[in-house]
mmCIF file of C-alpha atoms in Angstrom:
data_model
loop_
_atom_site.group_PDB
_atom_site.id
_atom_site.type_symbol
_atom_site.label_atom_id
_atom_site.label_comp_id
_atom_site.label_asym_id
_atom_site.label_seq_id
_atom_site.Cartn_x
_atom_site.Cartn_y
_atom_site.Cartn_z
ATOM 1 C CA UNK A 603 121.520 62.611 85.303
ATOM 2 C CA UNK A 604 123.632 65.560 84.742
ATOM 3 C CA UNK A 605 123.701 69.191 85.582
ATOM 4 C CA UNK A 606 124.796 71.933 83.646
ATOM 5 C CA UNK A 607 126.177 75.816 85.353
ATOM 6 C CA UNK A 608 124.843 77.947 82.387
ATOM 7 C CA UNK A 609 124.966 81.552 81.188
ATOM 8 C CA UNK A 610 125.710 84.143 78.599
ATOM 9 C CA UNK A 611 126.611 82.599 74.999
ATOM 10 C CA UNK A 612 129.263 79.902 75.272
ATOM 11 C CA UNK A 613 127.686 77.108 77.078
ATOM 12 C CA UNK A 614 124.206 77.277 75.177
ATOM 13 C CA UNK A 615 126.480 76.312 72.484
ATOM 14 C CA UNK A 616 127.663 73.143 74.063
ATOM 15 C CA UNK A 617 123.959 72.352 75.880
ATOM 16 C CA UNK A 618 122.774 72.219 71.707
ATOM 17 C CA UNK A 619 125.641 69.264 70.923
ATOM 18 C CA UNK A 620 124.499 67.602 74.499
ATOM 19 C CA UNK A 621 121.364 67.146 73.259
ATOM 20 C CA UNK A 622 121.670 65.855 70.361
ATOM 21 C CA UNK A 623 123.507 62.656 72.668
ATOM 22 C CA UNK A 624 122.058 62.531 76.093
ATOM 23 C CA UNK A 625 118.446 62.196 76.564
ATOM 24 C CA UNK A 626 116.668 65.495 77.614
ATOM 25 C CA UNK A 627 114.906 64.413 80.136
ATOM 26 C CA UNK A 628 117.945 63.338 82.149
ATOM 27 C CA UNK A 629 119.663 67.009 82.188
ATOM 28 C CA UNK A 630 119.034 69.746 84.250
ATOM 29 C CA UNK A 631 120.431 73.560 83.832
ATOM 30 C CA UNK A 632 120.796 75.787 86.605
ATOM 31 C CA UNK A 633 121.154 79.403 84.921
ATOM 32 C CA UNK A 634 122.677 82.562 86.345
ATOM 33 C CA UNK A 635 119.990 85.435 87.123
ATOM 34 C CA UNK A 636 121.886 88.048 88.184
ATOM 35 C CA UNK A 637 121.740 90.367 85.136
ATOM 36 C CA UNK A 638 117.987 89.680 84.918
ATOM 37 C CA UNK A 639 116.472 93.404 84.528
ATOM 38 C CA UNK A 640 113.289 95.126 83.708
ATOM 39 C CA UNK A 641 113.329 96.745 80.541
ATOM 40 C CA UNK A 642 110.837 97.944 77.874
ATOM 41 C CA UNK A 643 107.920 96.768 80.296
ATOM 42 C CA UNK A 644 109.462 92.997 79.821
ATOM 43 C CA UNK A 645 111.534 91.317 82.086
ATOM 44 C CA UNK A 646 114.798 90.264 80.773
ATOM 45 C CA UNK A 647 116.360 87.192 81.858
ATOM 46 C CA UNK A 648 118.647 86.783 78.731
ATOM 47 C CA UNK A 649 120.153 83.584 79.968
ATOM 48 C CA UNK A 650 117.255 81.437 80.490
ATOM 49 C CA UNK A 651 115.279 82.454 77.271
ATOM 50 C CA UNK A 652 118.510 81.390 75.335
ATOM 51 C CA UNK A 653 118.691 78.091 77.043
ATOM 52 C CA UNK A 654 115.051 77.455 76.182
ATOM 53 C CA UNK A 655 115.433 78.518 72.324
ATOM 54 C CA UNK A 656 118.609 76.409 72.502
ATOM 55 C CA UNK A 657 116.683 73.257 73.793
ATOM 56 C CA UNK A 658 113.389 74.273 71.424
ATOM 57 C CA UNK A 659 115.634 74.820 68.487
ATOM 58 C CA UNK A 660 114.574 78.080 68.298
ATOM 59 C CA UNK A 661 117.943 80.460 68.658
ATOM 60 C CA UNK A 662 119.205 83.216 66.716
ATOM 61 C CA UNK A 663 122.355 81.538 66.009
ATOM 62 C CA UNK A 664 123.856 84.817 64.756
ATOM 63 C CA UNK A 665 123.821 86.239 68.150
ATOM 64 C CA UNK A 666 122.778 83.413 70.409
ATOM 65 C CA UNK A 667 120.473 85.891 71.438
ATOM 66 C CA UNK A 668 116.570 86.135 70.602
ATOM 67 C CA UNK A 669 114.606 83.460 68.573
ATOM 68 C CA UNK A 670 115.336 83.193 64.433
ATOM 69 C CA UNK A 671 113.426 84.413 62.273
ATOM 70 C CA UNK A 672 112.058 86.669 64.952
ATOM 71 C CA UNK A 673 110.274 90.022 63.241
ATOM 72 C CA UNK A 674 110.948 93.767 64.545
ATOM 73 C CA UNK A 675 107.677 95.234 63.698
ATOM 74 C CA UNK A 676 106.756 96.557 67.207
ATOM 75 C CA UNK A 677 110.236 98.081 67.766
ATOM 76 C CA UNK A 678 110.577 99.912 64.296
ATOM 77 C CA UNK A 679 107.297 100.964 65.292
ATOM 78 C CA UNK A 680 108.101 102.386 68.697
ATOM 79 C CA UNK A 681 111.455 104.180 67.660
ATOM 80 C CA UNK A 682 109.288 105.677 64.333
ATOM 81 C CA UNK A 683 107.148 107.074 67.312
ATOM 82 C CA UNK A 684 110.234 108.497 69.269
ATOM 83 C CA UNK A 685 111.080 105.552 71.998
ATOM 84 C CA UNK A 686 114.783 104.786 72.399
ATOM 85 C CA UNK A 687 115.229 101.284 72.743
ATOM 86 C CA UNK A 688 118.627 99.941 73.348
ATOM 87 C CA UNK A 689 117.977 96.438 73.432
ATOM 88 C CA UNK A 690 116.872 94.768 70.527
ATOM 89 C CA UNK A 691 113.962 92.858 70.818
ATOM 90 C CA UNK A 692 112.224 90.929 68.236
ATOM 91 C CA UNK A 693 108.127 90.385 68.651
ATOM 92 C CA UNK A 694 108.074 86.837 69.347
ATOM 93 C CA UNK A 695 111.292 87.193 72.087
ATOM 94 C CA UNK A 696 109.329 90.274 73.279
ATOM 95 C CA UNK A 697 105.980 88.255 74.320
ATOM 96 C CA UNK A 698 108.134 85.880 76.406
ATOM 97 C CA UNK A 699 109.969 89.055 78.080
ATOM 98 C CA UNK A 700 106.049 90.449 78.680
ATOM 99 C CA UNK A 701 104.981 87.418 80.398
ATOM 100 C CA UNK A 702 107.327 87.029 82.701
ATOM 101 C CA UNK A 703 107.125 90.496 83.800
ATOM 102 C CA UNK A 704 103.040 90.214 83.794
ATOM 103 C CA UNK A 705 103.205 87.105 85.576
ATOM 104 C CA UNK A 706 105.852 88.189 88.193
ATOM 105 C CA UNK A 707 103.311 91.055 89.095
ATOM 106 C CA UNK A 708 100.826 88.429 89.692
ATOM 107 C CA UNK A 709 102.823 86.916 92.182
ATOM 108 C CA UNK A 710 104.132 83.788 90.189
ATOM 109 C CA UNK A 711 108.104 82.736 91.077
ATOM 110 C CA UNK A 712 110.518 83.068 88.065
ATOM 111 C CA UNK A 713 110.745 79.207 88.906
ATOM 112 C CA UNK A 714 107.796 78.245 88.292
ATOM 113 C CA UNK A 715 106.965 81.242 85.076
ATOM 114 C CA UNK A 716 110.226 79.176 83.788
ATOM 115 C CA UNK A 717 108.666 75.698 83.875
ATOM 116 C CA UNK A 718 105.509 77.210 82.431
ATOM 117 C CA UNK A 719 107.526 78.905 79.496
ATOM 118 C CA UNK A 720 109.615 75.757 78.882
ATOM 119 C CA UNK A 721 106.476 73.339 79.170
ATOM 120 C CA UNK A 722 105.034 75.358 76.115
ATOM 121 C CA UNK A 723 107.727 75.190 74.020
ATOM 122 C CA UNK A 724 107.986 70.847 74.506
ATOM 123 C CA UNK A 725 110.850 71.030 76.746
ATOM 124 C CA UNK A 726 111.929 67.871 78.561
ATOM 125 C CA UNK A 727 115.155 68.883 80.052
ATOM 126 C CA UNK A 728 114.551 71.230 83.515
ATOM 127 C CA UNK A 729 115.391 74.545 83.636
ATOM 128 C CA UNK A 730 116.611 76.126 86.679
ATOM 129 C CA UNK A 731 116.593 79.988 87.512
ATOM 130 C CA UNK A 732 119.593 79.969 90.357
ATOM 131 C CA UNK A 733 117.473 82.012 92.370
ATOM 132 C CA UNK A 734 114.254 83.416 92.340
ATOM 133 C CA UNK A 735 115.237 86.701 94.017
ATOM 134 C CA UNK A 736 116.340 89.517 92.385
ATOM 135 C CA UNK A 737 119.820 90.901 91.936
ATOM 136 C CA UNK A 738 122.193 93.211 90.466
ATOM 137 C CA UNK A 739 125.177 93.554 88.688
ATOM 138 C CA UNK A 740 127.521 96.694 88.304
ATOM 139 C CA UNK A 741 130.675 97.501 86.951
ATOM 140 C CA UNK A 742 132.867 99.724 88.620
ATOM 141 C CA UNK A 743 135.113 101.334 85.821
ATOM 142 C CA UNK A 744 137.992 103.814 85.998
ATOM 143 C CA UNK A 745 136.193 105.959 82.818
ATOM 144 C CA UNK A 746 132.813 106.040 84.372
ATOM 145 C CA UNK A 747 132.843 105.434 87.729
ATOM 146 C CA UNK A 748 130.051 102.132 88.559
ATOM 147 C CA UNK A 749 127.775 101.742 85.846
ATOM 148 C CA UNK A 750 125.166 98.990 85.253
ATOM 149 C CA UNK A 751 126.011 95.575 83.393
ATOM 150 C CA UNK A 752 123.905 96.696 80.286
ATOM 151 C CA UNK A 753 125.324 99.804 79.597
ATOM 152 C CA UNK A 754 128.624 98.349 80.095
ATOM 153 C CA UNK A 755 127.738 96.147 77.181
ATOM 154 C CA UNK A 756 125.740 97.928 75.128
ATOM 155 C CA UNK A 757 126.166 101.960 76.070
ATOM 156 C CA UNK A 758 129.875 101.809 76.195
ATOM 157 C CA UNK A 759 130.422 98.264 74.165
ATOM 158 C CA UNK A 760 132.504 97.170 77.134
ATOM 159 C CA UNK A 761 135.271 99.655 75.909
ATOM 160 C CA UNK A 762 136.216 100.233 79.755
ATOM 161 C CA UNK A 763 138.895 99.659 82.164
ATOM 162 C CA UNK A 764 137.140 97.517 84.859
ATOM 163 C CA UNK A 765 138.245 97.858 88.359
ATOM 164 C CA UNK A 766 135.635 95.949 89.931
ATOM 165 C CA UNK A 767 132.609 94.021 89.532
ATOM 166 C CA UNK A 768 129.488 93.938 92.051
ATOM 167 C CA UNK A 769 126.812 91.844 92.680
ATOM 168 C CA UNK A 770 124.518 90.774 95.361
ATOM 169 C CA UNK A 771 123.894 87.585 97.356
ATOM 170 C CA UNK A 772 121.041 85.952 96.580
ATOM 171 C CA UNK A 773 119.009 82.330 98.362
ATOM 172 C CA UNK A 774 119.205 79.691 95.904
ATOM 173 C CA UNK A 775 115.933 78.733 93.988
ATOM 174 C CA UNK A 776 114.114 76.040 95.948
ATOM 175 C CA UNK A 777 115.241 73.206 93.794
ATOM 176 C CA UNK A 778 118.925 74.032 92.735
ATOM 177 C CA UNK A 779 121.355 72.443 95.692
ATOM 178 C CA UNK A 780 119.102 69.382 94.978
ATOM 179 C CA UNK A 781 119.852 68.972 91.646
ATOM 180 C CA UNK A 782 123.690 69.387 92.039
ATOM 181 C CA UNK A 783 123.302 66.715 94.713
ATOM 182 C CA UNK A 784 121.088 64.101 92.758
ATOM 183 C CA UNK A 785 123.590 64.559 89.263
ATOM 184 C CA UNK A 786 126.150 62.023 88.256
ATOM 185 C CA UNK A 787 128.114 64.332 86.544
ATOM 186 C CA UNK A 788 128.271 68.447 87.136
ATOM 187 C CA UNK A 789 129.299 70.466 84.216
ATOM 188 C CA UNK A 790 130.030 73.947 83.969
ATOM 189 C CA UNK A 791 130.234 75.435 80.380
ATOM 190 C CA UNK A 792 132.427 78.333 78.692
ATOM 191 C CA UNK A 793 130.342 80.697 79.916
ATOM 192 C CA UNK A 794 132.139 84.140 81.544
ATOM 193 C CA UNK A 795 133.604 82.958 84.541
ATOM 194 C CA UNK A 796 133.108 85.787 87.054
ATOM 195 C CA UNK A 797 129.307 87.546 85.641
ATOM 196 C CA UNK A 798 127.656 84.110 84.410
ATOM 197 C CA UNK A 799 129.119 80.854 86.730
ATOM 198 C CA UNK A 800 130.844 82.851 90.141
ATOM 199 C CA UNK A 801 127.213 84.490 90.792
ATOM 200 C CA UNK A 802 125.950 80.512 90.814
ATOM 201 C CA UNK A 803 128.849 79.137 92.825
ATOM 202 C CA UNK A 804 128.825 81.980 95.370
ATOM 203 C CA UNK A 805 125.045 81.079 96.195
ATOM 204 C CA UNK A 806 124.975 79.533 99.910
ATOM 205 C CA UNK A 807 125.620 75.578 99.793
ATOM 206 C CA UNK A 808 126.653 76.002 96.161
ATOM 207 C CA UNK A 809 130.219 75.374 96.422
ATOM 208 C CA UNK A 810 130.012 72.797 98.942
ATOM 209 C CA UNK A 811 127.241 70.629 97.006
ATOM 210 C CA UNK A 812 129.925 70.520 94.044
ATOM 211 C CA UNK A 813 132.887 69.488 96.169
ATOM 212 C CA UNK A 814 130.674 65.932 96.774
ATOM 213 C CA UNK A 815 130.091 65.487 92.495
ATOM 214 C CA UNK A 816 132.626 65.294 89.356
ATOM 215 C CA UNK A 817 133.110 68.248 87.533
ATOM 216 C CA UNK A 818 133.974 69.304 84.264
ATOM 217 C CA UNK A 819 135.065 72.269 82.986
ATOM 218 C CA UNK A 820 135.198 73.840 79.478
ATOM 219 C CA UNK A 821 137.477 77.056 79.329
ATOM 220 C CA UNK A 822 136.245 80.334 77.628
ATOM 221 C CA UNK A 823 140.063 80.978 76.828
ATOM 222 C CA UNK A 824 142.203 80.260 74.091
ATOM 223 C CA UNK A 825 145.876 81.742 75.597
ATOM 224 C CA UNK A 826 145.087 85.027 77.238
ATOM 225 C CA UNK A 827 141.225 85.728 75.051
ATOM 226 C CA UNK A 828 138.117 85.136 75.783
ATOM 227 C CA UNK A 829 136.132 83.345 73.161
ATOM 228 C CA UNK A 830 133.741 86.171 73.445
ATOM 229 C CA UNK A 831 132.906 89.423 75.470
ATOM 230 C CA UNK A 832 134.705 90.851 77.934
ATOM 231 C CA UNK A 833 135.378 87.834 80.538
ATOM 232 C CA UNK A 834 139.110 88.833 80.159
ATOM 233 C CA UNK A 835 138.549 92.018 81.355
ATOM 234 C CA UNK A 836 136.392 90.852 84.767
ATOM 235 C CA UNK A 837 139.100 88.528 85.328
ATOM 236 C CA UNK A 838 141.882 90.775 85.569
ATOM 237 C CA UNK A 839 139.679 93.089 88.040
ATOM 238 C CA UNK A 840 139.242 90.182 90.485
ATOM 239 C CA UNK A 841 142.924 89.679 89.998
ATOM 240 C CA UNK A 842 143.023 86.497 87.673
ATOM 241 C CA UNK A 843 145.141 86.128 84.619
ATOM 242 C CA UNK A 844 142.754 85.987 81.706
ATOM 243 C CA UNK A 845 143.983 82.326 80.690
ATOM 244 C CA UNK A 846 142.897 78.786 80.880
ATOM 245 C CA UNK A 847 145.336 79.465 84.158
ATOM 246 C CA UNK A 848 142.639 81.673 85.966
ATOM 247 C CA UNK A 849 139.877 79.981 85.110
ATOM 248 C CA UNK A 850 141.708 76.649 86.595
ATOM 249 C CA UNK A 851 142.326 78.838 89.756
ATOM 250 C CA UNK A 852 138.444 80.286 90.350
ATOM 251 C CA UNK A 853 137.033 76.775 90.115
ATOM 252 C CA UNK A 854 139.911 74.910 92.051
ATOM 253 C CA UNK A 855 137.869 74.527 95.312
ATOM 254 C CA UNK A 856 135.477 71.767 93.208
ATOM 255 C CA UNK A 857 136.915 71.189 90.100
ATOM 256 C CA UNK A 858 137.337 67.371 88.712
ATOM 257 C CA UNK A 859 138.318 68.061 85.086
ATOM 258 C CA UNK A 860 139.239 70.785 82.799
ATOM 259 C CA UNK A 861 138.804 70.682 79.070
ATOM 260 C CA UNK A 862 141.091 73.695 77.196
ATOM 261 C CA UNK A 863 141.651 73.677 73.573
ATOM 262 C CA UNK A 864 144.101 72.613 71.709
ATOM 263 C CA UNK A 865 146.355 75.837 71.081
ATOM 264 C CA UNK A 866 146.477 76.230 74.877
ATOM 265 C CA UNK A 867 148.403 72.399 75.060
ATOM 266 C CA UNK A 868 151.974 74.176 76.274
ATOM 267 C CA UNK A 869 149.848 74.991 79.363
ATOM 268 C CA UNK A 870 148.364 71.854 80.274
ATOM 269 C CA UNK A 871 151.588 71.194 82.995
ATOM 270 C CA UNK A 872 150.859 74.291 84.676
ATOM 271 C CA UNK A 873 147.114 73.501 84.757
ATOM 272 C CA UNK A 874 147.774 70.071 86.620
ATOM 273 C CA UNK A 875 149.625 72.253 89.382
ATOM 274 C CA UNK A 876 145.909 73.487 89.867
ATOM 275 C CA UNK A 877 143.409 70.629 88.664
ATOM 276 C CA UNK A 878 145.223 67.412 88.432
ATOM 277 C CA UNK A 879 143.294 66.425 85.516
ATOM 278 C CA UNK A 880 143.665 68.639 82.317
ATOM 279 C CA UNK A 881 141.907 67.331 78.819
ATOM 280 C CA UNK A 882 142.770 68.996 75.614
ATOM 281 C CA UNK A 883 140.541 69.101 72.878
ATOM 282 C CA UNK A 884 139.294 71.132 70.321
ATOM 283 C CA UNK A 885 136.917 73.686 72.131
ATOM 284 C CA UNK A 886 135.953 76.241 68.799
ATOM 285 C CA UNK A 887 132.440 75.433 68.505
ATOM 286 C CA UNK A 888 132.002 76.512 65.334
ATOM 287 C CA UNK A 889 130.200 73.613 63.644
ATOM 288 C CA UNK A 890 127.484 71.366 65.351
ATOM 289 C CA UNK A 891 130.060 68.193 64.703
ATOM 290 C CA UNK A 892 132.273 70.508 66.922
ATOM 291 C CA UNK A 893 129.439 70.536 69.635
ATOM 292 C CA UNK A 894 128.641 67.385 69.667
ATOM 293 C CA UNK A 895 132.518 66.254 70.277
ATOM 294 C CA UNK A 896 133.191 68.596 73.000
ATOM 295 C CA UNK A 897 129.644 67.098 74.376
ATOM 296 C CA UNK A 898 131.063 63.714 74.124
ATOM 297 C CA UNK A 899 134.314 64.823 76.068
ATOM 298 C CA UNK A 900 132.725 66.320 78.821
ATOM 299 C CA UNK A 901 130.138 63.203 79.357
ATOM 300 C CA UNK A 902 132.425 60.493 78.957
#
């Protein structure tokens, strides 16, 4: 059994070469929730619908966002009629944003509206919301004083100088700490470090839950940039260098392994001064022969 910390784009990308080589049915994802938001009468909890297209084969893998092949009719027809939309939603993507938010309103947890949503789509593997409470994220920048997550990203296109970034403590879902407990192996994608795996880790019982298991690692950095979006920048605000270094340092408390790629190798000595046990490998996913071998890395 394994567990995976999930969120944003880079570790959906790795969960779709796991699966090709480790049966779904033994792996479990525990997704970050804290930039889960109402929005265009849906409720958006980005992170979980892209691990369930990932698993259903169903992902935009464009944007790693949204289901391919998806159709815009209902939005082209809602901005002909005069409603600003900033998110773009297709019409299938949209009807899984409109049940959750129908369902939350009739009282159902987003744990269990998840195992409904991935039940219908054949998914074996469980899918965990890392809380079922809701949250919120804000970025305090020095252009525009604290903003929310979403217009950092999509309003301003993260072209900020971030001084800060806020969120809220939240209870774990009811079955998280016991799936950390019951895996063989933990592993915790290249996903943004401080919005997409710290919110998980700084849940109550988290941390201490991972410091019993073996974990692996894959870095979002190659040398001082981020793969992709702006983990560099929330990285220097909580006063990390935006390396394979920081990343090394925010996980340190629980860490077993880290995986960095290749072009990083000249810092692999100064990584073992933080996590004793540094593997170098090719970590571009660009290809789904590249998935599949970082998969095999991180499982054997």
């Amino acid at each position: 059994m394994i567990t995976i910390l999930s969120g944003g784009t880079g570790t959906p990308k790795l969960i779709q070469g796991i699966k090709e080589i480790y049966p779904e049915e033994e792996i479990t994802v525990i997704v970050n929730t804290v930039e889960n938001l109402y929005m265009s009468r849906g409720y958006i909890a980005a992170d979980i619908d892209t691990v369930m297209y990932t698993f259903a084969d169903m992902i935009d893998e464009e944007f790693w966002y949204g289901i391919k092949g998806d159709t815009f009719t209902v939005r082209e027809q809602l901005i002909e009629m005069g409603t600003t939309e900033l998110l773009k939603l297709g019409d299938k993507d949209r009807a899984t944003k409109l049940q959750k938010a129908i369902l939350l309103e009739e009282g159902w947890t987003l744990s269990e509206i998840v195992e409904l949503q991935k039940s219908k789509l054949g998914i074996k593997a469980a899918i965990i919301p890392m809380s079922d409470e809701e949250s919120e994220i804000t970025i305090v920048t020095k252009e525009y004083g604290e903003i929310e997550f979403h217009d950092f990203l999509i309003k301003y296109q993260c072209k900020c100088e971030v001084l800060e970034v806020k969120y809220g403590n939240v209870p774990p879902s009811p079955k998280l700490i016991e799936a950390i407990e019951k895996s063989d192996k933990v592993i915790i994608g290249p996903s943004n470090p401080i919005t997409s795996i710290r919110p998980i880790i700084s849940i109550e019982g988290v941390e201490e839950a991972l410091k019993g298991k073996d974990v692996i690692a894959v870095s979002p950095f190659i040398g001082k940039s981020a793969f992709s979006g702006p983990a560099g920048q929330f990285m220097n605000a909580f006063g990390y260098e935006s390396s394979s270094i920081g990343v090394a340092e925010i996980y340190n408390p629980f860490l077993s392994k880290l995986v960095i790629d290749n072009q990083d190798a000249e810092y692999e000595s100064e990584i073992e001064e933080i996590i004793p046990n540094v593997i170098v490998a090719n970590t571009f996913m660009k290809t789904i022969e590249d998935k599949i071998n970082l998969a095999k890395i991180v499982l054997e």
